CSV table of C-alpha atoms and ligand atoms in Angstrom, one decimal:
chain,number,residue,atom,x,y,z
A,1,UNK,CA,67.9,68.3,91.9
A,2,UNK,CA,71.2,68.9,93.7
A,3,UNK,CA,72.3,72.5,92.6
A,4,UNK,CA,75.7,73.7,91.5
A,5,UNK,CA,76.3,77.0,92.5
A,6,UNK,CA,78.6,78.8,89.8
A,7,UNK,CA,80.3,82.3,90.4
A,8,UNK,CA,81.4,84.7,87.8
A,9,UNK,CA,84.9,85.7,88.6
A,10,UNK,CA,85.3,87.3,85.0
A,11,UNK,CA,84.9,91.0,86.6
A,12,UNK,CA,88.0,90.0,88.8
A,13,UNK,CA,90.1,87.2,87.5
A,14,UNK,CA,89.1,88.1,83.9
A,15,UNK,CA,89.6,91.9,84.5
A,16,UNK,CA,93.0,91.6,86.2
A,17,UNK,CA,94.6,90.1,83.2
A,18,UNK,CA,92.6,92.7,80.6
A,19,UNK,CA,95.0,95.1,78.7
A,20,UNK,CA,92.2,98.3,78.7
A,21,UNK,CA,90.1,99.6,82.0
A,22,UNK,CA,86.7,98.8,81.4
A,23,UNK,CA,84.7,101.6,82.7
A,24,UNK,CA,82.9,101.4,86.2
A,25,UNK,CA,79.2,101.7,84.5
A,26,UNK,CA,80.3,98.6,82.1
A,27,UNK,CA,81.3,96.7,85.0
A,28,UNK,CA,78.0,97.1,86.9
A,29,UNK,CA,76.2,96.7,83.7
A,30,UNK,CA,78.0,93.2,83.5
A,31,UNK,CA,76.7,92.4,87.3
A,32,UNK,CA,73.4,93.1,86.0
A,33,UNK,CA,73.0,90.9,82.8
A,34,UNK,CA,74.9,87.9,84.6
A,35,UNK,CA,72.7,88.2,87.6
A,36,UNK,CA,69.3,88.7,85.2
A,37,UNK,CA,70.7,85.4,83.4
A,38,UNK,CA,70.3,83.7,86.8
A,39,UNK,CA,74.1,83.9,87.9
A,40,UNK,CA,73.7,83.5,91.6
A,41,UNK,CA,77.5,84.9,92.5
A,42,UNK,CA,79.7,87.4,91.3
A,43,UNK,CA,83.4,88.3,92.3
A,44,UNK,CA,82.9,91.9,91.6
A,45,UNK,CA,86.2,93.6,92.3
A,46,UNK,CA,89.7,93.2,94.0
A,47,UNK,CA,91.0,95.4,96.9
A,48,UNK,CA,94.4,95.0,95.7
A,49,UNK,CA,97.2,97.8,95.0
A,50,UNK,CA,95.7,100.1,92.2
A,51,UNK,CA,99.4,100.8,91.5
A,52,UNK,CA,99.9,97.0,90.4
A,53,UNK,CA,96.3,96.5,89.3
A,54,UNK,CA,94.7,100.0,87.7
A,55,UNK,CA,91.7,97.9,86.9
A,56,UNK,CA,90.4,97.9,90.3
A,57,UNK,CA,90.9,101.6,91.1
A,58,UNK,CA,87.4,101.9,91.0
A,59,UNK,CA,86.8,98.8,93.7
A,60,UNK,CA,85.2,101.3,96.2
A,61,UNK,CA,82.9,102.4,93.8
A,62,UNK,CA,82.2,99.1,92.4
A,63,UNK,CA,81.4,97.1,95.4
A,64,UNK,CA,78.8,99.1,97.0
A,65,UNK,CA,77.2,99.4,93.7
A,66,UNK,CA,76.9,95.7,93.2
A,67,UNK,CA,75.5,95.5,96.9
A,68,UNK,CA,72.9,97.8,96.0
A,69,UNK,CA,71.9,96.0,93.0
A,70,UNK,CA,70.7,92.8,95.3
A,71,UNK,CA,69.8,89.3,93.6
A,72,UNK,CA,73.1,87.6,93.7
A,73,UNK,CA,76.0,86.9,96.3
A,74,UNK,CA,78.7,89.8,96.0
A,75,UNK,CA,82.3,89.1,96.7
A,76,UNK,CA,85.7,90.7,96.6
A,77,UNK,CA,89.3,89.6,96.4
A,78,UNK,CA,91.8,90.9,99.1
A,79,UNK,CA,95.4,90.2,98.9
A,80,UNK,CA,96.3,91.4,102.2
A,81,UNK,CA,95.1,93.6,105.6
A,82,UNK,CA,95.0,96.6,103.5
A,83,UNK,CA,92.7,95.2,101.3
A,84,UNK,CA,90.7,93.5,104.0
A,85,UNK,CA,90.2,97.1,105.8
A,86,UNK,CA,88.9,98.4,102.6
A,87,UNK,CA,86.1,95.9,102.3
A,88,UNK,CA,85.4,96.3,105.9
A,89,UNK,CA,84.7,99.7,105.7
A,90,UNK,CA,82.4,99.2,102.8
A,91,UNK,CA,80.5,96.3,105.0
A,92,UNK,CA,81.7,93.9,102.3
A,93,UNK,CA,79.4,90.8,102.9
A,94,UNK,CA,82.1,88.4,101.6
A,95,UNK,CA,85.9,88.8,100.9
A,96,UNK,CA,88.3,86.2,99.5
A,97,UNK,CA,91.7,86.0,100.8
A,98,UNK,CA,94.6,84.5,98.9
A,99,UNK,CA,97.2,82.5,100.2
A,100,UNK,CA,99.7,80.5,97.6
A,101,UNK,CA,100.5,77.2,98.8
A,102,UNK,CA,104.0,77.6,96.5
A,103,UNK,CA,106.4,80.2,98.6
A,104,UNK,CA,107.5,81.5,95.3
A,105,UNK,CA,104.1,82.5,94.1
A,106,UNK,CA,103.2,83.7,97.1
A,107,UNK,CA,106.4,86.2,96.8
A,108,UNK,CA,105.8,87.1,93.3
A,109,UNK,CA,101.7,87.5,94.1
A,110,UNK,CA,101.6,89.5,97.2
A,111,UNK,CA,105.3,90.2,98.3
A,112,UNK,CA,105.3,87.6,101.3
A,113,UNK,CA,106.1,84.0,102.0
A,114,UNK,CA,103.3,81.5,102.5
A,115,UNK,CA,103.7,81.4,106.4
A,116,UNK,CA,103.2,85.3,106.8
A,117,UNK,CA,100.3,85.2,104.6
A,118,UNK,CA,98.7,82.6,106.6
A,119,UNK,CA,99.4,84.4,109.8
A,120,UNK,CA,98.1,87.8,108.1
A,121,UNK,CA,94.9,86.0,107.8
A,122,UNK,CA,94.8,85.5,111.3
A,123,UNK,CA,95.0,89.4,111.8
A,124,UNK,CA,92.2,89.7,109.1
A,125,UNK,CA,90.0,87.4,111.2
A,126,UNK,CA,90.6,89.2,114.3
A,127,UNK,CA,90.2,92.7,112.8
A,128,UNK,CA,86.8,91.7,111.7
A,129,UNK,CA,85.8,90.5,114.9
A,130,UNK,CA,86.9,93.6,117.0
A,131,UNK,CA,85.1,95.8,114.3
A,132,UNK,CA,81.9,93.7,114.8
A,133,UNK,CA,81.8,93.3,110.9
A,134,UNK,CA,79.7,90.3,109.6
A,135,UNK,CA,81.7,89.8,106.6
A,136,UNK,CA,82.4,86.1,105.3
A,137,UNK,CA,85.9,85.4,105.3
A,138,UNK,CA,87.0,82.7,102.6
A,139,UNK,CA,90.7,82.0,101.7
A,140,UNK,CA,91.5,80.9,98.5
A,141,UNK,CA,94.7,78.2,98.0
A,142,UNK,CA,96.5,79.2,94.9
A,143,UNK,CA,98.8,77.0,93.3
A,144,UNK,CA,97.1,74.0,95.2
A,145,UNK,CA,97.9,72.0,92.0
A,146,UNK,CA,101.3,73.1,90.8
A,147,UNK,CA,103.5,76.3,90.6
A,148,UNK,CA,104.6,77.6,87.0
A,149,UNK,CA,107.7,79.1,89.1
A,150,UNK,CA,108.6,75.8,91.2
A,151,UNK,CA,106.9,72.8,89.5
A,152,UNK,CA,105.3,70.4,92.0
A,153,UNK,CA,103.4,71.4,95.0
A,154,UNK,CA,103.3,68.7,97.5
A,155,UNK,CA,99.7,67.7,98.6
A,156,UNK,CA,100.8,67.6,102.4
A,157,UNK,CA,101.7,71.5,102.2
A,158,UNK,CA,98.3,72.0,100.9
A,159,UNK,CA,96.6,70.1,103.4
A,160,UNK,CA,98.7,71.7,106.2
A,161,UNK,CA,98.1,75.1,104.7
A,162,UNK,CA,94.0,74.5,104.9
A,163,UNK,CA,94.1,73.0,108.5
A,164,UNK,CA,95.9,76.3,109.5
A,165,UNK,CA,93.6,78.4,107.8
A,166,UNK,CA,90.5,76.5,109.1
A,167,UNK,CA,91.9,76.8,112.7
A,168,UNK,CA,92.1,80.7,112.0
A,169,UNK,CA,88.5,80.7,111.1
A,170,UNK,CA,88.2,80.4,107.4
A,171,UNK,CA,84.5,80.2,106.5
A,172,UNK,CA,85.2,78.5,102.8
A,173,UNK,CA,88.2,77.0,101.4
A,174,UNK,CA,88.9,77.4,97.8
A,175,UNK,CA,91.1,75.3,96.0
A,176,UNK,CA,92.7,77.1,93.1
A,177,UNK,CA,94.5,75.6,90.2
A,178,UNK,CA,96.3,78.8,89.3
A,179,UNK,CA,98.2,77.8,86.1
A,180,UNK,CA,96.5,74.8,85.0
A,181,UNK,CA,98.7,72.0,86.3
A,182,UNK,CA,95.7,69.8,87.7
A,183,UNK,CA,94.6,66.3,86.4
A,184,UNK,CA,91.2,64.9,87.6
A,185,UNK,CA,92.6,62.1,89.8
A,186,UNK,CA,94.8,64.7,91.6
A,187,UNK,CA,91.8,67.0,92.0
A,188,UNK,CA,89.6,63.8,93.2
A,189,UNK,CA,92.5,63.1,95.7
A,190,UNK,CA,93.1,66.3,97.0
A,191,UNK,CA,89.3,67.2,97.3
A,192,UNK,CA,88.4,64.3,99.1
A,193,UNK,CA,91.4,64.8,101.7
A,194,UNK,CA,90.6,69.1,102.2
A,195,UNK,CA,86.8,67.9,102.6
A,196,UNK,CA,87.9,65.3,105.4
A,197,UNK,CA,89.7,68.1,107.2
A,198,UNK,CA,86.9,70.8,106.7
A,199,UNK,CA,83.9,69.1,108.0
A,200,UNK,CA,80.9,71.6,107.4
A,201,UNK,CA,83.2,74.4,106.2
A,202,UNK,CA,82.4,74.5,102.4
A,203,UNK,CA,85.2,73.7,99.8
A,204,UNK,CA,85.1,75.8,96.4
A,205,UNK,CA,87.0,75.0,93.5
A,206,UNK,CA,88.4,77.4,91.1
A,207,UNK,CA,89.9,76.0,87.7
A,208,UNK,CA,91.8,77.6,84.9
A,209,UNK,CA,91.9,75.9,81.6
A,210,UNK,CA,95.5,76.6,80.6
A,211,UNK,CA,96.0,73.0,79.6
A,212,UNK,CA,92.8,71.8,78.3
A,213,UNK,CA,92.0,69.9,81.7
A,214,UNK,CA,89.7,72.4,83.3
A,215,UNK,CA,86.2,70.9,82.7
A,216,UNK,CA,87.4,67.5,83.6
A,217,UNK,CA,88.8,68.6,87.1
A,218,UNK,CA,85.6,70.4,87.2
A,219,UNK,CA,83.5,67.5,86.7
A,220,UNK,CA,86.1,65.5,89.0
A,221,UNK,CA,85.4,68.1,91.7
A,222,UNK,CA,81.8,67.6,91.1
A,223,UNK,CA,82.0,63.6,91.6
A,224,UNK,CA,83.7,64.2,94.8
A,225,UNK,CA,80.7,66.4,96.0
A,226,UNK,CA,81.8,70.2,95.4
A,227,UNK,CA,79.0,72.2,94.9
A,228,UNK,CA,80.9,75.4,94.4
A,229,UNK,CA,82.8,76.2,91.4
A,230,UNK,CA,84.4,79.7,90.3
A,231,UNK,CA,84.3,80.2,86.3
A,232,UNK,CA,84.6,83.2,83.9
A,233,UNK,CA,82.2,84.7,81.4
A,234,UNK,CA,84.0,84.0,78.3
A,235,UNK,CA,87.0,82.4,80.2
A,236,UNK,CA,88.5,85.6,80.6
A,237,UNK,CA,91.5,85.4,83.6
A,238,UNK,CA,94.7,84.6,84.7
A,239,UNK,CA,97.0,86.0,87.8
A,240,UNK,CA,99.6,88.6,86.2
A,241,UNK,CA,102.1,87.0,89.0
A,242,UNK,CA,102.0,83.5,87.7
A,243,UNK,CA,104.2,82.8,84.7
A,244,UNK,CA,102.3,81.7,81.8
A,245,UNK,CA,98.9,81.7,83.7
A,246,UNK,CA,96.0,82.1,81.3
A,247,UNK,CA,91.8,81.9,81.6
A,248,UNK,CA,89.5,80.3,83.8
A,249,UNK,CA,87.2,77.5,83.0
A,250,UNK,CA,84.6,79.2,80.9
A,251,UNK,CA,81.4,80.1,82.5
A,252,UNK,CA,79.1,79.3,79.7
A,253,UNK,CA,80.8,75.6,79.0
A,254,UNK,CA,80.6,75.1,82.6
A,255,UNK,CA,77.0,75.6,82.9
A,256,UNK,CA,76.5,73.0,79.8
A,257,UNK,CA,78.6,70.7,81.5
A,258,UNK,CA,76.8,71.0,84.9
A,259,UNK,CA,73.5,70.5,83.0
A,260,UNK,CA,74.5,67.8,81.4
A,261,UNK,CA,76.1,65.9,84.5
A,262,UNK,CA,72.3,66.3,85.8
A,263,UNK,CA,72.5,69.0,88.2
A,264,UNK,CA,70.9,72.5,88.3
A,265,UNK,CA,72.6,76.0,88.4
A,266,UNK,CA,69.6,78.5,88.0
A,267,UNK,CA,71.1,79.9,85.0
A,268,UNK,CA,69.7,80.2,81.5
A,269,UNK,CA,72.6,79.5,79.4
A,270,UNK,CA,71.1,80.8,76.3
A,271,UNK,CA,70.6,84.1,78.1
A,272,UNK,CA,74.4,84.0,79.4
A,273,UNK,CA,75.5,83.3,75.9
A,274,UNK,CA,73.8,87.0,74.8
A,275,UNK,CA,75.3,88.3,77.8
A,276,UNK,CA,78.9,87.1,76.8
A,277,UNK,CA,78.4,89.0,73.5
A,278,UNK,CA,77.5,92.0,75.2
A,279,UNK,CA,80.9,92.0,77.2
A,280,UNK,CA,82.7,90.8,74.3
A,281,UNK,CA,81.6,93.8,72.4
A,282,UNK,CA,83.1,96.1,75.6
A,283,UNK,CA,86.7,94.2,75.4
A,284,UNK,CA,87.7,94.2,71.8
A,285,UNK,CA,91.4,93.4,73.0
A,286,UNK,CA,90.4,90.2,74.9
A,287,UNK,CA,90.4,86.7,73.5
A,288,UNK,CA,87.3,85.0,74.5
A,289,UNK,CA,87.0,81.2,74.7
A,290,UNK,CA,84.3,78.7,74.9
A,291,UNK,CA,82.9,75.9,72.9
A,292,UNK,CA,79.1,76.0,73.6
A,293,UNK,CA,79.2,80.0,72.4
A,294,UNK,CA,80.4,78.8,69.3
A,295,UNK,CA,78.7,75.3,68.3
A,296,UNK,CA,75.4,76.4,70.0
A,297,UNK,CA,73.1,74.3,72.3
A,298,UNK,CA,72.3,70.9,71.2
A,299,UNK,CA,69.4,69.8,69.4
A,300,UNK,CA,66.5,68.5,72.0
A,301,UNK,CA,63.9,66.4,70.2
A,302,UNK,CA,60.7,65.4,71.6
A,303,UNK,CA,60.5,62.0,73.0
B,401,HMG,C1,99.4,92.7,98.5
B,401,HMG,C2,100.2,93.9,97.8
B,401,HMG,C3,98.9,95.1,98.2
B,401,HMG,C4,101.3,94.4,98.6
B,401,HMG,O1,101.7,95.6,97.7
B,401,HMG,P1,103.0,96.3,98.4
B,401,HMG,O2,103.4,97.5,97.6
B,401,HMG,O3,103.9,95.3,99.2
B,401,HMG,O4,102.2,97.0,99.8
B,401,HMG,P2,103.0,97.7,101.0
B,401,HMG,O5,102.3,96.9,102.2
B,401,HMG,O6,104.6,97.8,100.9
B,401,HMG,O7,102.5,99.0,100.8
B,401,HMG,C5,102.6,100.0,99.8
B,401,HMG,C6,102.1,100.9,99.2
B,401,HMG,O8,100.7,100.3,98.7
B,401,HMG,C7,99.4,100.2,99.7
B,401,HMG,N1,98.8,99.3,99.8
B,401,HMG,C8,99.1,98.2,100.4
B,401,HMG,N2,97.8,97.2,100.1
B,401,HMG,C9,97.0,97.7,99.6
B,401,HMG,C10,95.8,97.4,99.1
B,401,HMG,N3,95.3,96.1,99.3
B,401,HMG,N4,95.0,98.2,98.6
B,401,HMG,C11,95.3,99.4,98.2
B,401,HMG,N5,96.7,100.0,98.5
B,401,HMG,C12,97.4,99.1,99.4
B,401,HMG,C13,100.1,101.1,101.0
B,401,HMG,O9,98.9,101.8,101.7
B,401,HMG,C14,101.0,101.7,100.8
B,401,HMG,O10,100.8,103.2,100.5
B,401,HMG,P3,101.8,103.9,100.5
B,401,HMG,O11,102.2,104.3,102.0
B,401,HMG,O12,103.0,104.0,99.6
B,401,HMG,O13,100.8,105.4,100.0
B,401,HMG,C15,100.2,94.0,96.2
B,401,HMG,O14,101.5,93.2,95.9
B,401,HMG,C16,99.1,93.4,95.4
B,401,HMG,O15,98.2,94.1,95.3
B,401,HMG,N6,99.4,92.3,94.7
B,401,HMG,C17,98.5,92.0,93.9
B,401,HMG,C18,97.9,90.9,94.5
B,401,HMG,C19,97.0,90.2,93.2
B,401,HMG,O16,95.9,90.7,93.5
B,401,HMG,N7,97.0,89.3,92.6
B,401,HMG,C20,96.2,88.6,91.5
B,401,HMG,C21,95.0,88.1,92.0
B,401,HMG,S1,95.5,86.5,93.1
B,401,HMG,C22,95.0,85.4,91.8
B,401,HMG,O17,94.7,85.7,90.7
B,401,HMG,C23,94.8,84.0,92.1
B,401,HMG,C24,93.2,83.5,92.3
B,401,HMG,C25,92.9,84.1,93.6
B,401,HMG,O18,92.7,83.9,90.8
B,401,HMG,C26,93.3,82.0,92.5
B,401,HMG,C27,94.1,81.2,91.7
B,401,HMG,O19,93.9,81.0,90.4
B,401,HMG,O20,95.0,81.0,91.9
């Protein structure tokens, strides 16, 4: 059976929008619990500016703790070269760099143009190679399906950016719907075209459920052959530098979708729903989404 690999981005995308600091030991407990439920990958932190995102002031403690736990793939977000340097110094196995297809979102998010952000990825690849580091470098193309500052983002822009990043050495491309503008037909078209460019380089999809189409978009991506998806425990998330951004597709509902479509994830959904209850109790100020946790699993009668 084909496996769809799901990554919990809650500890990064979810927490970057959270109003209170989640203590480091709780973050580590989160990893332990979701990994025990079978989640194969976790984006554990962000090497961003602690002034802008104080939630990740403990990134230098969180990443090594996650790496020492083992049993799941560890990655962290980097917004710039300084973030990459911090990740390389800690021997991060995988770093996720962000480039926004929308120039306006790029300026708001990382304080530099899309073209400069693409060029900086080339510097990061060179630095990694000079250091002899083995860190895998992935790039997420934010606002791939539209931007809440400028509106439509032409598909040709996303394809050109993907081509540039691939030629600079991206080892994974992620298409991100930062503000929930995508629809399933758009997803199918862009995924097909980016896969055509990427060849053997894997494609990941990262959807937000801002307008209720997140799971439909995930299904469309899977139908095109995507086997890597981001989702967030309890549907937490949202880029603080994109107006109107809200949570990622909910991890528990995504597991349900993937299993119902006949794929495996290696995740025990009931155990994951228990984990969600624990994490929710640590973040009383946050609103958790998700249909399966509320409705329960369907009754399975013997044939
Ligand atoms: C990009 C910066 C850092 C530029 O921030 P800046 O202030 O322009 O940086 P700077 O280069 O001018 O440096 C200013 C100071 O910050 C320090 N600095 C500089 N960089 C770092 C760093 N990485 N880590 C720690 N410190 C840093 C730097 O060393 C310096 O320190 P000083 O000399 O004053 O003491 C800032 O704008 C930033 O952190 N932005 C946050 C971006 C972000 O994390 N956004 C959310 C994630 S993206 C997202 O959510 C989308 C995604 C991925 O989920 C997919 C989707 O849905 O679309």
